[in-house]
Tab-separated table of C-alpha atoms in Angstrom:
chain	number	residue	atom	x	y	z
A	1	MET	CA	19.914	-61.427	-35.476
A	2	ALA	CA	23.565	-61.617	-36.348
A	3	GLY	CA	24.843	-65.141	-36.824
A	4	ILE	CA	21.948	-66.683	-38.744
A	5	GLY	CA	23.711	-66.002	-42.024
A	6	VAL	CA	26.500	-68.504	-41.330
A	7	LYS	CA	24.012	-71.339	-40.850
A	8	LEU	CA	21.871	-70.263	-43.795
A	9	ASN	CA	24.850	-70.076	-46.106
A	10	ARG	CA	25.635	-73.707	-45.300
A	11	ILE	CA	22.032	-74.707	-45.968
A	12	TYR	CA	21.631	-72.775	-49.223
A	13	ARG	CA	25.068	-73.710	-50.565
A	14	LYS	CA	23.747	-76.696	-52.582
A	15	ASN	CA	21.097	-74.466	-54.222
A	16	THR	CA	18.379	-77.113	-54.517
A	17	ILE	CA	14.629	-77.022	-53.846
A	18	THR	CA	15.071	-79.159	-50.746
A	19	THR	CA	17.742	-76.911	-49.229
A	20	ASN	CA	15.651	-73.815	-49.993
A	21	ILE	CA	12.716	-75.341	-48.116
A	22	ILE	CA	14.998	-76.328	-45.216
A	23	GLY	CA	16.462	-72.831	-45.106
A	24	PHE	CA	12.994	-71.247	-44.994
A	25	PHE	CA	11.878	-73.496	-42.155
A	26	TYR	CA	15.114	-72.840	-40.240
A	27	SER	CA	14.518	-69.101	-40.559
A	28	THR	CA	10.966	-69.631	-39.343
A	29	VAL	CA	12.138	-71.577	-36.282
A	30	VAL	CA	14.498	-68.803	-35.190
A	31	THR	CA	12.065	-65.929	-35.776
A	32	ILE	CA	8.323	-66.585	-35.452
A	33	ALA	CA	8.168	-70.128	-34.039
A	34	PRO	CA	7.465	-68.933	-30.435
A	35	VAL	CA	4.368	-67.045	-31.598
A	36	LEU	CA	3.118	-70.029	-33.577
A	37	VAL	CA	3.638	-72.350	-30.603
A	38	VAL	CA	1.507	-70.122	-28.355
A	39	ILE	CA	-1.276	-69.847	-30.934
A	40	ILE	CA	-1.328	-73.593	-31.637
A	41	ASN	CA	-1.455	-74.284	-27.899
A	42	LEU	CA	-4.428	-71.946	-27.444
A	43	MET	CA	-6.268	-73.586	-30.333
A	44	LEU	CA	-5.608	-77.073	-28.951
A	45	MET	CA	-6.768	-76.135	-25.464
A	46	GLN	CA	-9.960	-74.600	-26.860
A	47	LYS	CA	-10.635	-77.703	-28.924
A	48	VAL	CA	-9.874	-80.319	-26.264
A	49	LEU	CA	-11.508	-78.483	-23.362
A	50	LYS	CA	-14.589	-77.668	-25.496
A	51	PHE	CA	-14.236	-73.920	-25.144
A	52	ASN	CA	-17.265	-73.343	-27.385
A	53	THR	CA	-19.551	-74.795	-24.713
A	54	VAL	CA	-18.705	-72.013	-22.258
A	55	ARG	CA	-21.102	-69.105	-21.715
A	56	TYR	CA	-20.619	-66.266	-24.187
A	57	ILE	CA	-19.706	-63.722	-21.503
A	58	ASP	CA	-17.052	-66.037	-20.029
A	59	ARG	CA	-15.560	-66.716	-23.448
A	60	GLU	CA	-15.305	-63.016	-24.199
A	61	ILE	CA	-13.754	-62.174	-20.813
A	62	PHE	CA	-11.088	-64.837	-21.369
A	63	SER	CA	-10.429	-63.676	-24.941
A	64	CYS	CA	-10.117	-60.032	-23.872
A	65	THR	CA	-7.847	-60.994	-20.973
A	66	ILE	CA	-5.448	-62.813	-23.319
A	67	LEU	CA	-5.672	-59.980	-25.865
A	68	TYR	CA	-4.803	-57.350	-23.248
A	69	ILE	CA	-1.995	-59.478	-21.803
A	70	PHE	CA	-0.242	-59.758	-25.174
A	71	ILE	CA	-0.816	-56.218	-26.427
A	72	PHE	CA	0.162	-54.367	-23.269
A	73	SER	CA	3.095	-56.645	-22.407
A	74	LEU	CA	4.543	-55.739	-25.815
A	75	LEU	CA	3.799	-52.041	-25.303
A	76	THR	CA	5.279	-51.781	-21.810
A	77	THR	CA	8.473	-53.699	-22.619
A	78	SER	CA	9.141	-51.957	-25.939
A	79	PRO	CA	10.536	-48.622	-24.623
A	80	PHE	CA	13.540	-50.062	-22.770
A	81	ASN	CA	14.490	-53.241	-24.592
A	82	ALA	CA	16.090	-51.495	-27.563
A	83	VAL	CA	18.486	-49.543	-25.292
A	84	LEU	CA	19.276	-52.634	-23.215
A	85	SER	CA	19.958	-54.575	-26.398
A	86	ARG	CA	22.403	-51.883	-27.509
A	87	TYR	CA	24.160	-51.903	-24.139
A	88	MET	CA	24.512	-55.675	-24.049
A	89	SER	CA	25.801	-55.773	-27.641
A	90	ASP	CA	28.492	-53.237	-26.759
A	91	VAL	CA	29.409	-55.142	-23.589
A	92	ILE	CA	29.814	-58.418	-25.475
A	93	PHE	CA	31.819	-56.707	-28.221
A	94	GLU	CA	34.165	-55.234	-25.608
A	95	GLU	CA	34.267	-58.622	-23.801
A	96	ARG	CA	33.074	-57.106	-20.505
A	97	PHE	CA	30.912	-60.124	-19.757
A	98	GLU	CA	30.717	-59.312	-16.054
A	99	ASP	CA	28.593	-56.264	-16.956
A	100	VAL	CA	25.786	-58.366	-18.429
A	101	GLN	CA	24.227	-59.279	-15.092
A	102	PRO	CA	23.907	-55.626	-13.955
A	103	CYS	CA	22.245	-54.864	-17.284
A	104	HIS	CA	19.872	-57.799	-16.853
A	105	ARG	CA	18.895	-56.823	-13.303
A	106	VAL	CA	18.375	-53.136	-14.088
A	107	GLY	CA	16.334	-53.958	-17.175
A	108	LEU	CA	14.251	-56.559	-15.356
A	109	MET	CA	13.338	-54.181	-12.534
A	110	THR	CA	12.661	-51.337	-14.972
A	111	ASN	CA	10.370	-53.440	-17.159
A	112	ILE	CA	8.447	-54.952	-14.243
A	113	CYS	CA	7.972	-51.621	-12.451
A	114	PHE	CA	6.868	-49.824	-15.617
A	115	SER	CA	4.498	-52.655	-16.571
A	116	CYS	CA	2.978	-52.848	-13.095
A	117	LEU	CA	2.458	-49.089	-13.125
A	118	PHE	CA	-0.371	-49.693	-15.602
A	119	ALA	CA	-1.371	-53.259	-14.725
A	120	ILE	CA	-2.113	-52.803	-11.017
A	121	PRO	CA	-4.631	-49.916	-11.421
A	122	PHE	CA	-6.380	-51.849	-14.187
A	123	CYS	CA	-6.606	-54.957	-11.998
A	124	PHE	CA	-8.235	-52.930	-9.203
A	125	TRP	CA	-10.674	-51.480	-11.718
A	126	GLU	CA	-11.393	-54.945	-13.144
A	127	HIS	CA	-12.300	-56.306	-9.719
A	128	LEU	CA	-13.993	-53.337	-8.053
A	129	VAL	CA	-15.923	-51.985	-11.031
A	130	GLY	CA	-16.208	-55.025	-13.310
A	131	GLY	CA	-16.859	-57.486	-10.524
A	132	VAL	CA	-14.398	-60.062	-11.884
A	133	PRO	CA	-13.416	-62.561	-9.134
A	134	ILE	CA	-10.203	-61.652	-7.343
A	135	TYR	CA	-8.563	-65.025	-8.054
A	136	TYR	CA	-9.207	-64.583	-11.795
A	137	VAL	CA	-7.820	-61.035	-11.743
A	138	PHE	CA	-4.703	-62.084	-9.812
A	139	THR	CA	-4.034	-65.000	-12.181
A	140	GLY	CA	-4.356	-62.687	-15.173
A	141	TYR	CA	-1.940	-60.258	-13.519
A	142	CYS	CA	0.591	-63.051	-12.909
A	143	CYS	CA	0.229	-64.158	-16.531
A	144	PHE	CA	0.927	-60.592	-17.686
A	145	VAL	CA	4.049	-60.222	-15.516
A	146	SER	CA	5.321	-63.661	-16.597
A	147	LEU	CA	4.951	-62.740	-20.268
A	148	VAL	CA	6.757	-59.434	-19.656
A	149	ILE	CA	9.697	-61.387	-18.196
A	150	VAL	CA	9.582	-63.857	-21.103
A	151	PHE	CA	9.774	-61.071	-23.695
A	152	TYR	CA	12.579	-59.409	-21.751
A	153	ASN	CA	14.695	-62.565	-21.371
A	154	MET	CA	14.259	-63.331	-25.072
A	155	LEU	CA	16.288	-60.206	-25.760
A	156	TYR	CA	19.423	-61.638	-24.134
A	157	LEU	CA	19.145	-65.096	-25.655
A	158	SER	CA	18.648	-63.530	-29.095
A	159	ILE	CA	21.850	-61.516	-28.734
A	160	CYS	CA	23.611	-64.740	-27.693
A	161	LYS	CA	22.277	-66.354	-30.926
A	162	GLU	CA	20.354	-68.988	-28.951
A	163	TYR	CA	17.309	-68.840	-31.227
A	164	LYS	CA	16.593	-72.550	-31.160
A	165	LEU	CA	16.719	-72.485	-27.362
A	166	ILE	CA	14.045	-69.764	-27.304
A	167	SER	CA	11.758	-71.879	-29.471
A	168	PHE	CA	12.483	-74.949	-27.352
A	169	TYR	CA	11.700	-73.122	-24.098
A	170	PHE	CA	8.413	-71.877	-25.555
A	171	PHE	CA	7.593	-75.417	-26.629
A	172	MET	CA	8.341	-76.724	-23.123
A	173	GLY	CA	6.245	-73.997	-21.511
A	174	MET	CA	3.252	-74.437	-23.813
A	175	ALA	CA	3.388	-78.247	-23.621
A	176	THR	CA	3.300	-77.947	-19.832
A	177	ALA	CA	0.421	-75.479	-20.089
A	178	PHE	CA	-1.586	-77.844	-22.305
A	179	LEU	CA	-1.123	-80.846	-19.998
A	180	LEU	CA	-1.837	-78.730	-16.915
A	181	SER	CA	-5.074	-77.433	-18.431
A	182	LEU	CA	-6.252	-81.021	-18.922
A	183	PHE	CA	-5.364	-81.879	-15.330
A	184	LEU	CA	-7.107	-78.815	-13.924
A	185	ARG	CA	-10.250	-79.387	-15.968
A	186	TYR	CA	-10.770	-83.148	-15.857
A	187	VAL	CA	-9.120	-84.056	-12.539
A	188	CYS	CA	-9.550	-80.951	-10.371
A	189	LYS	CA	-12.875	-79.981	-12.027
A	190	VAL	CA	-11.821	-76.347	-12.467
A	191	SER	CA	-13.826	-74.215	-14.913
A	192	ILE	CA	-12.684	-74.268	-18.531
A	193	THR	CA	-11.674	-70.604	-18.837
A	194	TYR	CA	-9.805	-70.509	-15.523
A	195	SER	CA	-8.051	-73.806	-16.331
A	196	MET	CA	-6.759	-72.268	-19.566
A	197	LEU	CA	-5.717	-68.991	-17.930
A	198	LEU	CA	-3.933	-70.639	-15.000
A	199	ALA	CA	-2.227	-73.152	-17.304
A	200	LEU	CA	-0.975	-70.361	-19.579
A	201	THR	CA	0.333	-68.473	-16.552
A	202	VAL	CA	2.324	-71.505	-15.405
A	203	GLY	CA	3.567	-72.114	-18.946
A	204	PHE	CA	4.825	-68.549	-19.372
A	205	PHE	CA	6.401	-68.594	-15.913
A	206	LEU	CA	8.223	-71.859	-16.717
A	207	THR	CA	9.501	-70.344	-19.981
A	208	ALA	CA	10.722	-67.249	-18.121
A	209	VAL	CA	12.527	-69.366	-15.485
A	210	LEU	CA	14.267	-71.485	-18.139
A	211	GLU	CA	15.411	-68.364	-19.975
A	212	TRP	CA	16.583	-66.724	-16.757
A	213	ALA	CA	18.598	-69.807	-15.774
A	214	LYS	CA	20.292	-69.962	-19.178
A	215	ILE	CA	21.249	-66.289	-19.057
A	216	HIS	CA	22.876	-66.726	-15.637
A	217	GLN	CA	24.633	-69.840	-16.879
A	218	PHE	CA	26.137	-67.848	-19.736
A	219	PHE	CA	27.096	-64.862	-17.552
A	220	PRO	CA	27.754	-65.960	-13.943
A	221	ASP	CA	29.910	-62.958	-12.934
A	222	ASN	CA	28.559	-59.626	-11.711
A	223	SER	CA	30.574	-56.403	-11.766
A	224	GLU	CA	27.755	-54.465	-10.009
A	225	GLU	CA	28.326	-51.531	-12.384
A	226	TYR	CA	24.694	-50.447	-12.553
A	227	ARG	CA	25.337	-46.777	-13.317
A	228	ARG	CA	26.638	-47.551	-16.809
A	229	VAL	CA	23.257	-48.994	-17.780
A	230	PHE	CA	21.418	-45.822	-16.792
A	231	GLU	CA	23.932	-43.755	-18.778
A	232	TYR	CA	22.859	-45.629	-21.911
A	233	PHE	CA	19.249	-44.597	-21.330
A	234	ARG	CA	20.392	-40.982	-21.425
A	235	LYS	CA	22.753	-41.470	-24.362
A	236	TYR	CA	20.392	-43.455	-26.605
A	237	TRP	CA	17.057	-41.921	-25.649
A	238	GLN	CA	15.991	-42.030	-29.299
A	239	LEU	CA	15.853	-45.827	-29.167
A	240	ILE	CA	13.288	-45.643	-26.364
A	241	LEU	CA	10.958	-43.536	-28.481
A	242	ILE	CA	11.582	-45.424	-31.730
A	243	ASN	CA	10.728	-48.831	-30.338
A	244	PHE	CA	7.742	-47.563	-28.377
A	245	LEU	CA	6.256	-45.558	-31.254
A	246	TYR	CA	6.690	-48.441	-33.687
A	247	THR	CA	4.988	-50.875	-31.298
A	248	LEU	CA	2.258	-48.338	-30.531
A	249	GLY	CA	1.697	-47.893	-34.259
A	250	LEU	CA	1.041	-51.621	-34.572
A	251	PHE	CA	-2.010	-51.313	-32.312
A	252	ILE	CA	-3.073	-47.663	-32.331
A	253	HIS	CA	-5.531	-48.238	-35.186
A	254	ASN	CA	-7.159	-50.952	-33.045
A	255	PHE	CA	-7.455	-48.473	-30.160
A	256	VAL	CA	-9.203	-46.003	-32.474
A	257	PHE	CA	-11.769	-48.610	-33.503
A	258	TRP	CA	-12.272	-49.561	-29.853
A	259	GLY	CA	-13.840	-46.136	-29.465
A	260	THR	CA	-16.460	-46.614	-32.204
A	261	ASP	CA	-20.023	-47.921	-32.063
A	262	MET	CA	-18.758	-51.316	-33.243
A	263	ALA	CA	-16.806	-51.794	-30.013
A	264	MET	CA	-17.952	-54.248	-27.378
A	265	HIS	CA	-17.782	-53.283	-23.689
A	266	LEU	CA	-17.561	-56.073	-21.121
A	267	LEU	CA	-18.350	-55.472	-17.444
A	268	ARG	CA	-17.384	-51.782	-17.849
A	269	THR	CA	-13.768	-53.013	-17.909
A	270	PHE	CA	-12.726	-54.570	-21.209
A	271	VAL	CA	-13.169	-52.919	-24.596
A	272	CYS	CA	-12.583	-54.640	-27.922
A	273	ASN	CA	-13.775	-54.647	-31.516
A	274	GLN	CA	-14.058	-58.284	-32.486
A	275	PRO	CA	-14.369	-57.983	-36.300
A	276	TYR	CA	-11.560	-55.441	-36.636
A	277	ASP	CA	-9.268	-57.161	-34.097
A	278	MET	CA	-9.700	-60.532	-35.809
A	279	ALA	CA	-9.069	-58.990	-39.230
A	280	THR	CA	-5.901	-57.393	-37.836
A	281	CYS	CA	-4.684	-60.704	-36.425
A	282	ILE	CA	-5.249	-62.502	-39.733
A	283	ALA	CA	-3.572	-59.679	-41.676
A	284	MET	CA	-0.522	-59.809	-39.434
A	285	PHE	CA	-0.110	-63.536	-40.032
A	286	THR	CA	-0.550	-62.974	-43.764
A	287	ASN	CA	2.609	-60.854	-43.833
A	288	VAL	CA	4.669	-62.131	-40.889
A	289	SER	CA	6.871	-64.141	-43.273
A	290	ALA	CA	8.438	-60.815	-44.288
A	291	SER	CA	10.500	-60.991	-41.076
A	292	VAL	CA	11.771	-64.438	-42.050
A	293	ILE	CA	12.659	-63.359	-45.593
A	294	PHE	CA	14.296	-60.119	-44.482
A	295	ILE	CA	16.458	-61.710	-41.790
A	296	SER	CA	17.550	-64.472	-44.159
A	297	ARG	CA	18.477	-62.091	-46.963
A	298	VAL	CA	20.170	-59.465	-44.799
A	299	GLU	CA	22.232	-61.998	-42.868
A	300	MET	CA	23.350	-63.784	-46.024
A	301	TYR	CA	24.046	-60.867	-48.355
A	302	PHE	CA	23.838	-57.320	-47.012
A	303	HIS	CA	25.821	-57.947	-43.821
A	304	GLU	CA	28.888	-58.935	-45.843
A	305	ARG	CA	28.739	-55.743	-47.908
A	306	TYR	CA	28.319	-53.668	-44.751
A	307	ARG	CA	31.305	-55.336	-43.110
A	308	ALA	CA	33.413	-54.731	-46.223
A	309	TYR	CA	32.529	-51.038	-46.070
A	310	ALA	CA	33.348	-50.876	-42.346
A	311	ASP	CA	36.734	-52.539	-42.961
A	312	ALA	CA	37.475	-50.017	-45.719
A	313	VAL	CA	36.597	-47.130	-43.396
A	314	PHE	CA	39.006	-48.319	-40.713
A	315	GLY	CA	41.905	-49.323	-42.909
A	316	GLY	CA	41.275	-48.717	-46.591
A	317	ARG	CA	41.997	-46.062	-49.188
A	318	GLY	CA	39.546	-43.412	-50.304
A	319	ILE	CA	38.711	-45.304	-53.484
A	320	ASP	CA	38.072	-48.458	-51.442
A	321	ILE	CA	35.616	-46.579	-49.226
A	322	ARG	CA	33.740	-45.201	-52.245
A	323	ASN	CA	33.575	-48.546	-54.043
A	324	THR	CA	32.411	-50.517	-51.007
A	325	ARG	CA	29.842	-47.820	-50.231
A	326	LYS	CA	28.382	-48.057	-53.743
A	327	ARG	CA	28.261	-51.856	-53.609
A	328	MET	CA	26.650	-51.738	-50.169
A	329	PHE	CA	23.814	-49.440	-51.255
A	330	ARG	CA	23.277	-51.410	-54.458
A	331	GLN	CA	22.863	-54.489	-52.283
A	332	LEU	CA	20.519	-52.588	-49.944
A	333	GLY	CA	18.267	-51.589	-52.842
A	334	SER	CA	18.379	-55.110	-54.214
A	335	GLU	CA	17.360	-56.592	-50.850
A	336	LEU	CA	14.395	-54.228	-50.523
A	337	MET	CA	13.156	-55.047	-54.023
A	338	THR	CA	13.660	-58.769	-53.456
A	339	LEU	CA	11.744	-58.547	-50.182
A	340	VAL	CA	8.876	-56.768	-51.956
A	341	ARG	CA	8.705	-59.393	-54.707
A	342	LEU	CA	8.957	-62.446	-52.459
A	343	GLN	CA	6.616	-61.135	-49.794
A	344	PHE	CA	4.059	-60.128	-52.417
A	345	ILE	CA	4.000	-63.686	-53.748
A	346	VAL	CA	3.730	-65.186	-50.254
A	347	SER	CA	1.066	-62.705	-49.120
A	348	VAL	CA	-1.100	-63.287	-52.199
A	349	PHE	CA	-0.848	-67.055	-51.718
A	350	ILE	CA	-1.768	-66.874	-48.010
A	351	TYR	CA	-4.515	-64.350	-48.766
A	352	LEU	CA	-6.155	-66.729	-51.235
A	353	ILE	CA	-5.965	-69.588	-48.714
A	354	PHE	CA	-7.587	-67.450	-46.009
A	355	VAL	CA	-10.316	-66.180	-48.332
A	356	ILE	CA	-11.176	-69.733	-49.396
A	357	PHE	CA	-10.992	-71.599	-46.080
A	358	LEU	CA	-11.656	-69.082	-43.276
A	359	PRO	CA	-15.358	-68.552	-44.099
A	360	GLY	CA	-15.884	-72.283	-43.578
A	361	MET	CA	-14.275	-71.982	-40.129
A	362	GLY	CA	-16.632	-69.231	-39.016
A	363	TYR	CA	-14.568	-66.170	-39.987
A	364	ALA	CA	-16.813	-64.539	-42.560
A	365	GLY	CA	-18.940	-61.465	-43.050
A	366	LEU	CA	-17.521	-58.261	-41.622
A	367	VAL	CA	-14.144	-59.801	-40.723
A	368	MET	CA	-13.416	-60.787	-44.318
A	369	ARG	CA	-14.585	-57.411	-45.642
A	370	ILE	CA	-12.159	-55.562	-43.354
A	371	TYR	CA	-9.278	-58.016	-43.863
A	372	PRO	CA	-7.978	-57.090	-47.406
A	373	MET	CA	-7.162	-53.442	-46.665
A	374	VAL	CA	-5.603	-54.230	-43.295
A	375	ALA	CA	-3.478	-56.946	-44.951
A	376	ALA	CA	-2.252	-54.380	-47.498
A	377	GLY	CA	-1.312	-52.063	-44.631
A	378	TYR	CA	0.698	-54.721	-42.807
A	379	PHE	CA	2.432	-55.619	-46.072
A	380	VAL	CA	3.849	-52.082	-46.276
A	381	LEU	CA	4.421	-51.953	-42.506
A	382	PHE	CA	6.874	-54.855	-42.474
A	383	LEU	CA	8.725	-53.298	-45.418
A	384	MET	CA	8.980	-50.042	-43.451
A	385	TYR	CA	10.434	-51.848	-40.451
A	386	SER	CA	13.095	-53.370	-42.711
A	387	GLU	CA	14.127	-49.848	-43.651
A	388	ILE	CA	14.311	-48.877	-39.978
A	389	ILE	CA	16.717	-51.785	-39.434
A	390	PHE	CA	18.885	-50.459	-42.269
A	391	LEU	CA	18.879	-47.029	-40.597
A	392	TYR	CA	20.096	-48.734	-37.421
A	393	TYR	CA	22.990	-50.173	-39.411
A	394	PHE	CA	24.131	-46.624	-40.244
A	395	GLU	CA	23.608	-45.269	-36.693
A	396	ASP	CA	20.928	-42.905	-38.000
A	397	LEU	CA	18.764	-42.777	-34.889
A	398	ASN	CA	17.285	-39.384	-35.785
A	399	GLY	CA	16.091	-40.717	-39.137
A	400	ALA	CA	14.621	-43.831	-37.522
A	401	LEU	CA	12.888	-41.692	-34.872
A	402	PHE	CA	11.365	-39.385	-37.492
A	403	THR	CA	10.147	-42.459	-39.390
A	404	ALA	CA	8.519	-43.920	-36.257
A	405	VAL	CA	6.841	-40.594	-35.398
A	406	CYS	CA	5.439	-40.194	-38.925
A	407	PHE	CA	4.243	-43.799	-38.974
A	408	CYS	CA	2.500	-43.684	-35.610
A	409	LEU	CA	0.978	-40.221	-36.072
A	410	GLY	CA	-0.075	-40.955	-39.658
A	411	THR	CA	-1.736	-44.219	-38.624
A	412	PHE	CA	-3.601	-42.510	-35.790
A	413	LEU	CA	-4.924	-39.599	-37.864
A	414	ALA	CA	-5.799	-41.760	-40.869
A	415	SER	CA	-7.630	-44.250	-38.624
A	416	LEU	CA	-9.714	-41.414	-37.160
A	417	ALA	CA	-10.817	-40.620	-40.698
A	418	ALA	CA	-11.248	-44.285	-41.690
A	419	VAL	CA	-13.957	-44.935	-39.069
A	420	ASN	CA	-16.306	-42.832	-41.222
A	421	LEU	CA	-15.695	-44.904	-44.360
A	422	SER	CA	-17.352	-48.124	-45.449
A	423	HIS	CA	-16.270	-51.414	-43.898
A	424	ILE	CA	-13.971	-52.406	-46.738
A	425	PHE	CA	-11.872	-49.241	-46.178
A	426	TYR	CA	-11.495	-49.541	-42.392
A	427	GLY	CA	-7.869	-50.622	-42.878
A	428	THR	CA	-7.007	-47.392	-44.685
A	429	GLY	CA	-5.503	-45.988	-41.487
A	430	ILE	CA	-2.776	-48.594	-41.050
A	431	TRP	CA	-2.125	-48.561	-44.811
A	432	ILE	CA	-1.675	-44.784	-45.049
A	433	GLY	CA	0.471	-44.674	-41.899
A	434	SER	CA	2.701	-47.469	-43.190
A	435	VAL	CA	3.065	-45.803	-46.602
A	436	ILE	CA	4.045	-42.523	-44.923
A	437	GLY	CA	6.613	-44.272	-42.714
A	438	PHE	CA	7.972	-46.279	-45.646
A	439	THR	CA	8.367	-43.141	-47.774
A	440	VAL	CA	10.110	-41.208	-44.995
A	441	ALA	CA	12.527	-44.076	-44.306
A	442	TYR	CA	13.216	-44.536	-48.028
A	443	LEU	CA	14.008	-40.846	-48.527
A	444	ARG	CA	16.265	-40.937	-45.469
A	445	LEU	CA	18.178	-43.914	-46.880
A	446	ARG	CA	18.636	-42.053	-50.174
A	447	TRP	CA	19.958	-39.065	-48.210
A	448	LEU	CA	22.397	-41.331	-46.376
A	449	GLU	CA	23.581	-42.737	-49.688
A	450	ARG	CA	24.569	-39.230	-50.811
A	451	ASN	CA	25.954	-38.054	-47.456
A	452	LEU	CA	27.237	-41.204	-45.781
A	453	ASP	CA	30.852	-40.022	-45.587
A	454	GLU	CA	29.866	-36.866	-43.698
A	455	HIS	CA	27.456	-38.854	-41.550
A	456	MET	CA	30.122	-41.388	-40.604
A	457	PHE	CA	33.247	-39.195	-40.346
A	458	CYS	CA	32.047	-35.759	-39.197
A	459	ARG	CA	30.146	-36.556	-35.987
A	460	GLY	CA	33.045	-37.101	-33.598
A	461	ASN	CA	35.269	-34.818	-31.532
A	462	ILE	CA	39.030	-34.711	-31.227
A	463	MET	CA	38.744	-34.224	-27.481
A	464	LYS	CA	36.245	-36.114	-25.357
A	465	GLN	CA	33.395	-33.892	-24.181
A	466	ALA	CA	33.136	-33.557	-20.413
A	467	LYS	CA	32.106	-31.107	-17.696
A	468	GLY	CA	34.799	-29.483	-15.586
A	469	ILE	CA	37.608	-26.907	-15.678
A	470	LYS	CA	38.631	-26.073	-19.227
A	471	PRO	CA	42.220	-27.212	-19.920
A	472	SER	CA	44.884	-24.656	-20.870
A	473	PRO	CA	45.056	-23.824	-24.598
A	474	LYS	CA	48.881	-23.805	-24.396
A	475	VAL	CA	50.309	-26.778	-26.266
A	476	PHE	CA	54.086	-26.138	-26.169
A	477	ASP	CA	56.351	-23.800	-24.195
A	478	LEU	CA	60.021	-23.654	-25.277
A	479	ARG	CA	61.232	-21.970	-22.056
A	480	GLU	CA	59.526	-24.546	-19.865
A	481	GLN	CA	61.130	-27.307	-21.908
A	482	LYS	CA	64.610	-25.756	-21.513
A	483	LYS	CA	64.109	-25.425	-17.761
A	484	SER	CA	63.063	-29.045	-17.483
A	485	GLU	CA	66.094	-30.140	-19.547
A	486	ALA	CA	68.428	-28.080	-17.334
A	487	SER	CA	66.940	-29.569	-14.161
A	488	LEU	CA	67.392	-33.060	-15.586
A	489	GLU	CA	71.077	-32.326	-16.323
A	490	ILE	CA	71.629	-31.068	-12.759
A	491	GLU	CA	70.014	-34.184	-11.311
A	492	GLU	CA	72.155	-36.434	-13.508
A	493	HIS	CA	75.321	-34.561	-12.491
A	494	ALA	CA	74.438	-34.863	-8.780
A	495	THR	CA	73.819	-38.573	-9.199
A	496	LYS	CA	77.197	-39.103	-10.827
A	497	GLU	CA	78.988	-37.195	-8.007
A	498	GLU	CA	77.284	-39.368	-5.374
A	499	GLU	CA	78.330	-42.509	-7.255
A	500	ALA	CA	81.924	-41.247	-7.491
A	501	LYS	CA	82.084	-40.600	-3.718
A	502	ASN	CA	80.747	-44.064	-2.982
């Protein structure tokens, strides 16, 4: 999210309550506004179209369809987007803008093919076994593919620092979806659930088209160098696993509880656990402000210290490197502690609001008993992800990969044990997994603090590694040099004789 810091520094410069509020809302717009727009649109459509009057089975099929679309679009796009983001960042840094389009096309085809590899068999199962109408299944499939493209295109606009454009495109898409749902329901007399699903599909597709058009406006040239993109998948394979395992860890505890007696099975196709899934959703929104706080703080403070250290590495003295390294890690520790303090205050405040008002809105009983522990787990989870971002700063992909493996595996195993506990401790799985991942990442950062010089300076090679015939170990041959000097003298003498004759 490089580039937000410049704008935030201008906002926070006056250091008043008003500017602090403006800065927080600006950070919100460029980070989580798209998610909020989608959720608000769904709530408005349900309210205006009187979703609560629909048959229970139809409501649950629609809810599970939307749930699956969001979860599995995130899971199937997560493996490749981190590598593609790295490639595009390097291309822009090297000013090879004509290589962006090949990257975009390769990534688009890879994401769609990988996503459809799982979506198409499920759609056949949904229709043939579950008996869901073919038009409903096809619309859900189109909605899934459209959201995959939306998430993928967001990657490029984020790197181009067009955060406000992303939010605007989501607003345009969801506004269109809301108006279209009204037209389909009250003019065309389409059923409520299908009106909402078809409208969302059109809204996501419109958002994807707007993003695609903007990307091609930014980068009109095409070098057709597609092989370079595939080389990055081989070179940075750790990023594929890191991003996938982190995203899988976000939902793997839900998958475990989908296999319990609490789970609800619909038409032998959809599986969900309503109380646990709703508690997870509420817990995520309780702590999602951590992303806003982290991005704001890192962009404004830590990035400057990191750049000072990088400048010292490339052109400074030894004492400059040591001093900037110490200041950088002091700032890193300060940012983590500040994030913990601020997010704790925000999470407690939001938690109290949810506990007071959600029971009156129908979210009570088992949902609110599960919610506290899951909220504690997501609190630690977002802190862990902040540490993974810091590991990215230091090119420590092995440390980030080990963190993601420990987090995902710890969450899975702890969730298997948590299903046997009482309801209030169901969230123990995500909490234990997040604590394990946070501890591993923290210890890795402490190791980097002690060994950063070796990590930064001792990983390269004097000669570029390549396959082929090994070059000769001979560096200098005095006799060969004398022969070459003698031949040069003879050639010069012959040239002078020719000039004299002419």
